[in-house]
């Protein structure tokens, strides 16, 4: 009948509207980008890690180099020593402060004085834009329903210690190690017993990330734990060994993820055409210029072509294009579209 046909059409329209609303909700949840590290040239050293102010300033400088280069390699510090750079001369100010019950030496360094000196000795640098590493962390004690670490407060002591470990490493390395903030729907999906559902795929696609780690900590016996997933143990751990394992494993992951290999002695940095599209007005052009000024990988640039919505630059890099790609990976303003090896052209989308 006519009434039945109208009802079918109405139901189809409603289903379509629901699908659109679900899609819009998904898109809104995922409107997030990498982050700029505002305190890149500021380092805080706990008072139990230095003996006197001079020792603290030297250790703060070493940690700053680790943040700037993305590397824990001693070779970089040896190169600085060979160049006879006075670390203390690059300190612009320092003070002590309490964070909770812990006292810290807070040191700020002079960016304009330090960066040229590091350039002279070929130190690789990774800039202000830093990647977001999203971690899906599952703990299964075997006694109750497995739990996932979240950005909220954890009542479990071991979970709280693991979260604090991630926080400390993030500050030390100058990156963002983030845990998801689960809503009720997430919790229901993660707790369901459906072999066809992949928590890792679901979380990785829902929350913004530049890299994703899925980790599972499982108790396999009395005071014995195993780690599976993107980080793994080769033998059981005692509970007192768990934190040390994650300290070493996450640092090792970041060593590889952040590494910018220095040029061979005598080699010059690469040249590359960078095309940026998506500009709408003069303010966008000014913003693009400002953002390019912040990128450590670019030594110099010149205009090659200019259109209403696009700019082409010829860039001279300090290192290789890999260093530029790694820095752009954490950009809040540029999205990497593609690299064409035949034309040696990198295409970026400006995010306004």
Coordinates of C-alpha atoms in Angstrom, one line a residue:
X1 CA 0.0 0.0 0.0
X2 CA 0.9 3.7 -0.2
X3 CA 1.3 3.9 3.6
X4 CA 3.8 1.0 3.6
X5 CA 5.8 2.6 0.8
X6 CA 5.9 5.9 2.7
X7 CA 7.0 4.1 5.9
X8 CA 9.9 2.4 4.0
X9 CA 11.0 5.7 2.5
X10 CA 10.8 7.4 5.9
X11 CA 12.8 4.6 7.6
X12 CA 15.5 4.8 4.8
X13 CA 15.8 8.5 5.3
X14 CA 16.1 8.1 9.1
X15 CA 18.8 5.5 8.7
X16 CA 20.7 7.8 6.3
X17 CA 20.4 10.7 8.8
X18 CA 21.7 8.5 11.6
X19 CA 24.6 7.4 9.5
X20 CA 25.4 11.0 8.7
X21 CA 25.2 12.0 12.4
X22 CA 27.5 9.1 13.3
X23 CA 30.0 10.2 10.7
X24 CA 29.9 13.8 11.8
X25 CA 30.5 12.7 15.4
X26 CA 33.4 10.6 14.4
X27 CA 35.0 13.5 12.5
X28 CA 34.5 15.9 15.3
X29 CA 36.1 13.5 17.8
X30 CA 39.1 13.3 15.5
X31 CA 39.7 17.0 14.8
X32 CA 43.1 17.0 16.5
X33 CA 46.6 17.6 15.4
X34 CA 50.2 17.1 16.6
X35 CA 51.5 19.6 19.2
X36 CA 54.0 22.3 19.4
X37 CA 56.3 22.0 22.4
X38 CA 56.3 25.5 24.0
X39 CA 59.0 24.8 26.6
X40 CA 61.5 23.2 24.3
X41 CA 64.4 25.2 25.7
X42 CA 63.4 24.7 29.3
X43 CA 64.6 21.8 31.4
X44 CA 63.7 20.7 35.0
X45 CA 66.1 18.5 37.0
X46 CA 65.0 16.9 40.3
X47 CA 67.1 17.9 43.3
X48 CA 68.1 14.3 43.9
X49 CA 69.8 14.1 40.5
X50 CA 72.4 16.8 40.9
X51 CA 75.0 17.7 43.6
X52 CA 75.3 21.5 43.2
X53 CA 74.0 24.2 41.0
X54 CA 76.9 23.9 38.4
X55 CA 76.3 20.2 38.2
X56 CA 72.6 20.7 37.8
X57 CA 73.1 23.3 35.0
X58 CA 75.4 20.9 33.1
X59 CA 73.0 18.0 33.4
X60 CA 70.1 20.3 32.3
X61 CA 72.2 21.2 29.2
X62 CA 72.8 17.5 28.4
X63 CA 69.1 16.8 28.7
X64 CA 68.3 19.8 26.4
X65 CA 70.6 18.3 23.7
X66 CA 68.7 15.1 24.0
X67 CA 65.4 16.9 23.5
X68 CA 66.7 18.9 20.6
X69 CA 68.4 16.1 18.8
X70 CA 66.0 13.3 19.7
X71 CA 69.1 11.1 20.4
X72 CA 70.6 9.7 23.6
X73 CA 73.9 9.1 21.7
X74 CA 77.0 10.2 23.7
X75 CA 78.7 11.1 20.4
X76 CA 76.7 14.3 20.2
X77 CA 77.9 15.4 23.7
X78 CA 81.5 14.4 22.8
X79 CA 81.2 16.6 19.7
X80 CA 80.1 19.5 21.8
X81 CA 83.0 18.8 24.2
X82 CA 85.5 18.7 21.3
X83 CA 84.1 22.1 20.1
X84 CA 84.9 23.4 23.6
X85 CA 81.4 24.9 24.0
X86 CA 80.8 26.3 27.5
X87 CA 77.4 24.9 28.5
X88 CA 76.8 27.4 31.2
X89 CA 77.2 30.3 28.7
X90 CA 73.9 29.3 27.1
X91 CA 71.9 29.5 30.3
X92 CA 69.6 32.5 30.2
X93 CA 68.1 31.9 33.7
X94 CA 67.5 29.3 36.4
X95 CA 65.6 28.9 39.6
X96 CA 64.3 26.3 42.0
X97 CA 60.6 25.3 42.2
X98 CA 58.5 22.7 43.8
X99 CA 56.2 20.4 41.8
X100 CA 54.2 18.5 44.3
X101 CA 56.6 17.6 47.1
X102 CA 59.6 17.4 44.8
X103 CA 62.1 20.3 44.3
X104 CA 63.4 20.9 40.8
X105 CA 66.1 23.1 39.3
X106 CA 64.3 24.9 36.4
X107 CA 66.7 26.1 33.7
X108 CA 66.0 28.1 30.6
X109 CA 68.4 28.3 27.7
X110 CA 69.1 30.9 25.1
X111 CA 67.8 29.5 21.8
X112 CA 69.3 32.3 19.6
X113 CA 72.8 31.8 21.0
X114 CA 72.8 28.0 21.1
X115 CA 71.2 26.9 17.8
X116 CA 73.9 28.5 15.5
X117 CA 76.7 26.8 17.6
X118 CA 75.0 23.4 17.3
X119 CA 74.6 24.0 13.6
X120 CA 78.3 24.6 13.2
X121 CA 79.2 21.2 14.6
X122 CA 76.5 19.4 12.6
X123 CA 74.1 18.5 15.4
X124 CA 70.9 17.1 14.1
X125 CA 67.8 19.0 15.4
X126 CA 64.1 18.1 15.3
X127 CA 62.4 21.4 16.1
X128 CA 59.4 22.6 18.1
X129 CA 56.7 20.4 16.5
X130 CA 56.7 17.1 18.3
X131 CA 54.9 13.9 17.6
X132 CA 52.0 12.4 19.5
X133 CA 52.6 8.7 20.4
X134 CA 49.2 7.2 21.4
X135 CA 49.4 4.2 23.8
X136 CA 46.7 1.6 24.3
X137 CA 47.8 -0.2 27.5
X138 CA 46.0 -3.2 28.8
X139 CA 46.6 -4.8 32.2
X140 CA 45.4 -8.3 32.9
X141 CA 46.0 -9.5 36.4
X142 CA 43.9 -12.7 35.9
X143 CA 41.8 -11.8 39.0
X144 CA 39.2 -9.5 37.4
X145 CA 38.2 -7.9 34.1
X146 CA 41.3 -6.6 32.3
X147 CA 41.7 -2.8 32.6
X148 CA 43.0 -0.2 30.1
X149 CA 45.1 2.7 31.2
X150 CA 43.3 6.0 30.5
X151 CA 44.1 9.7 30.8
X152 CA 42.0 9.8 34.0
X153 CA 43.1 8.9 37.6
X154 CA 44.1 5.3 38.2
X155 CA 43.3 3.6 41.5
X156 CA 45.6 0.7 40.8
X157 CA 49.2 1.4 42.2
X158 CA 51.1 -0.4 39.4
X159 CA 48.9 1.4 36.7
X160 CA 49.7 4.8 38.4
X161 CA 53.4 4.1 38.4
X162 CA 53.4 3.1 34.7
X163 CA 51.5 6.3 33.8
X164 CA 54.0 8.4 35.8
X165 CA 56.9 6.6 34.0
X166 CA 55.4 7.6 30.6
X167 CA 54.9 11.2 31.8
X168 CA 58.6 11.4 32.9
X169 CA 59.9 10.0 29.6
X170 CA 57.7 12.4 27.6
X171 CA 59.1 15.4 29.5
X172 CA 62.7 14.1 29.2
X173 CA 62.5 13.4 25.4
X174 CA 60.2 16.3 24.5
X175 CA 57.4 14.2 23.0
X176 CA 53.8 13.5 23.8
X177 CA 53.1 10.0 25.2
X178 CA 49.3 10.0 25.5
X179 CA 46.7 7.6 26.8
X180 CA 43.1 7.6 25.4
X181 CA 40.3 9.3 27.2
X182 CA 37.6 6.7 27.0
X183 CA 33.9 7.5 26.9
X184 CA 31.1 5.1 27.8
X185 CA 30.9 3.7 24.3
X186 CA 34.6 3.0 24.2
X187 CA 34.4 1.2 27.6
X188 CA 31.5 -1.0 26.4
X189 CA 33.3 -1.8 23.2
X190 CA 36.6 -2.6 24.9
X191 CA 35.0 -4.9 27.5
X192 CA 32.9 -6.9 25.0
X193 CA 33.9 -10.5 24.1
X194 CA 33.9 -10.2 20.4
X195 CA 36.7 -11.9 18.5
X196 CA 36.0 -9.9 15.4
X197 CA 36.5 -6.6 17.2
X198 CA 40.0 -5.2 17.4
X199 CA 40.6 -2.7 20.2
X200 CA 43.9 -1.6 18.7
X201 CA 42.4 -0.7 15.3
X202 CA 39.4 1.0 16.9
X203 CA 41.5 3.2 19.2
X204 CA 44.2 4.0 16.6
X205 CA 41.5 5.2 14.2
X206 CA 39.5 7.1 16.7
X207 CA 42.2 9.2 18.4
X208 CA 44.8 11.3 16.7
X209 CA 48.4 9.9 16.7
X210 CA 51.7 10.1 14.8
X211 CA 52.6 6.7 16.1
X212 CA 50.6 4.0 17.9
X213 CA 51.7 1.4 20.5
X214 CA 49.5 -1.4 21.7
X215 CA 50.8 -3.0 24.9
X216 CA 49.5 -5.8 27.1
X217 CA 50.8 -6.5 30.6
X218 CA 49.7 -9.9 31.8
X219 CA 50.3 -11.6 35.1
X220 CA 51.3 -15.2 34.3
X221 CA 52.1 -16.4 37.8
X222 CA 52.9 -15.4 41.4
X223 CA 54.9 -12.1 41.0
X224 CA 55.5 -12.9 37.4
X225 CA 54.5 -10.7 34.4
X226 CA 54.7 -10.9 30.7
X227 CA 54.6 -8.0 28.2
X228 CA 53.0 -8.5 24.7
X229 CA 52.2 -6.4 21.7
X230 CA 54.4 -3.7 20.2
X231 CA 56.7 -3.9 23.2
X232 CA 57.6 -7.5 24.3
X233 CA 59.5 -9.3 27.0
X234 CA 61.6 -12.4 26.2
X235 CA 61.3 -13.8 29.7
X236 CA 59.0 -13.3 32.7
X237 CA 59.4 -10.1 34.9
X238 CA 59.0 -9.7 38.6
X239 CA 56.7 -6.8 39.5
X240 CA 59.7 -4.7 40.7
X241 CA 61.2 -5.1 37.2
X242 CA 58.2 -3.9 35.3
X243 CA 58.8 -0.2 35.5
X244 CA 62.5 -0.5 34.6
X245 CA 61.4 -2.6 31.5
X246 CA 59.1 0.1 30.3
X247 CA 61.6 2.8 30.9
X248 CA 64.2 1.0 28.7
X249 CA 61.7 -0.2 26.1
X250 CA 60.0 3.2 25.5
X251 CA 63.3 5.0 25.4
X252 CA 64.6 2.5 22.8
X253 CA 61.4 3.0 20.7
X254 CA 61.9 6.8 20.8
X255 CA 65.6 6.4 19.9
X256 CA 64.6 4.8 16.6
X257 CA 61.4 6.9 16.0
X258 CA 63.1 10.3 16.6
X259 CA 66.5 9.6 15.1
X260 CA 67.8 12.0 12.5
X261 CA 71.1 10.7 11.1
X262 CA 73.8 13.3 10.7
X263 CA 75.4 13.8 7.4
X264 CA 78.7 12.2 6.4
X265 CA 81.7 14.4 7.0
X266 CA 82.0 16.9 4.1
X267 CA 78.5 16.2 2.8
X268 CA 76.0 19.0 2.1
X269 CA 72.4 19.0 3.0
X270 CA 69.8 18.1 0.3
X271 CA 67.8 20.5 -1.8
X272 CA 64.1 20.0 -2.2
X273 CA 61.1 21.6 -3.7
X274 CA 58.3 22.1 -1.2
X275 CA 54.8 22.9 -2.5
X276 CA 52.2 24.1 0.0
X277 CA 48.6 24.3 -1.0
X278 CA 45.4 25.2 0.8
X279 CA 46.0 29.0 1.2
X280 CA 42.9 31.2 1.2
X281 CA 44.2 34.7 2.0
X282 CA 47.2 36.9 2.8
X283 CA 47.0 35.9 6.5
X284 CA 47.5 32.3 5.5
X285 CA 50.6 33.2 3.6
X286 CA 52.0 35.1 6.6
X287 CA 51.2 32.0 8.8
X288 CA 53.0 29.7 6.4
X289 CA 56.0 31.9 6.5
X290 CA 56.0 32.0 10.2
X291 CA 55.7 28.2 10.5
X292 CA 58.5 27.6 8.0
X293 CA 60.7 29.9 10.1
X294 CA 60.2 27.5 13.1
X295 CA 61.3 24.4 11.1
X296 CA 64.9 23.5 12.2
X297 CA 65.5 21.2 9.2
X298 CA 65.3 24.1 6.6
X299 CA 68.5 26.1 6.2
X300 CA 67.2 28.5 3.6
X301 CA 64.4 28.8 1.1
X302 CA 63.4 30.9 -1.9
X303 CA 60.1 31.4 -3.8
X304 CA 59.9 29.3 -7.0
X305 CA 56.2 29.9 -7.9
X306 CA 53.2 31.6 -6.4
X307 CA 49.5 31.0 -7.1
X308 CA 46.4 32.2 -5.2
X309 CA 46.1 29.0 -3.2
X310 CA 49.6 27.5 -3.5
X311 CA 53.3 28.4 -3.0
X312 CA 56.3 26.5 -4.2
X313 CA 59.6 26.9 -2.5
X314 CA 63.1 25.7 -3.3
X315 CA 64.6 24.7 0.1
X316 CA 68.1 24.0 1.2
X317 CA 68.2 21.6 4.1
X318 CA 70.7 21.2 6.9
X319 CA 70.4 17.4 6.7
X320 CA 68.4 15.0 4.5
X321 CA 64.7 15.1 3.5
X322 CA 64.2 12.4 6.1
X323 CA 64.9 15.0 8.8
X324 CA 62.4 17.4 7.3
X325 CA 59.8 14.7 7.1
X326 CA 60.2 13.7 10.7
X327 CA 59.8 17.3 11.8
X328 CA 56.8 17.9 9.7
X329 CA 55.3 14.7 11.0
X330 CA 54.6 16.6 14.3
X331 CA 53.5 19.8 12.6
X332 CA 50.2 21.5 13.7
X333 CA 50.0 23.5 10.4
X334 CA 51.2 21.2 7.6
X335 CA 49.9 17.8 6.5
X336 CA 52.2 15.7 4.3
X337 CA 50.4 14.8 1.1
X338 CA 53.0 13.0 -0.9
X339 CA 56.7 13.0 -1.9
X340 CA 57.5 12.6 -5.6
X341 CA 61.0 11.2 -6.0
X342 CA 61.1 11.8 -9.8
X343 CA 60.6 15.6 -9.4
X344 CA 62.1 15.8 -5.9
X345 CA 59.0 17.6 -4.7
X346 CA 57.3 17.4 -1.3
X347 CA 53.6 18.4 -1.3
X348 CA 52.0 19.8 1.9
X349 CA 48.5 20.9 2.8
X350 CA 48.2 24.0 4.9
X351 CA 45.8 23.4 7.8
X352 CA 44.0 26.7 8.6

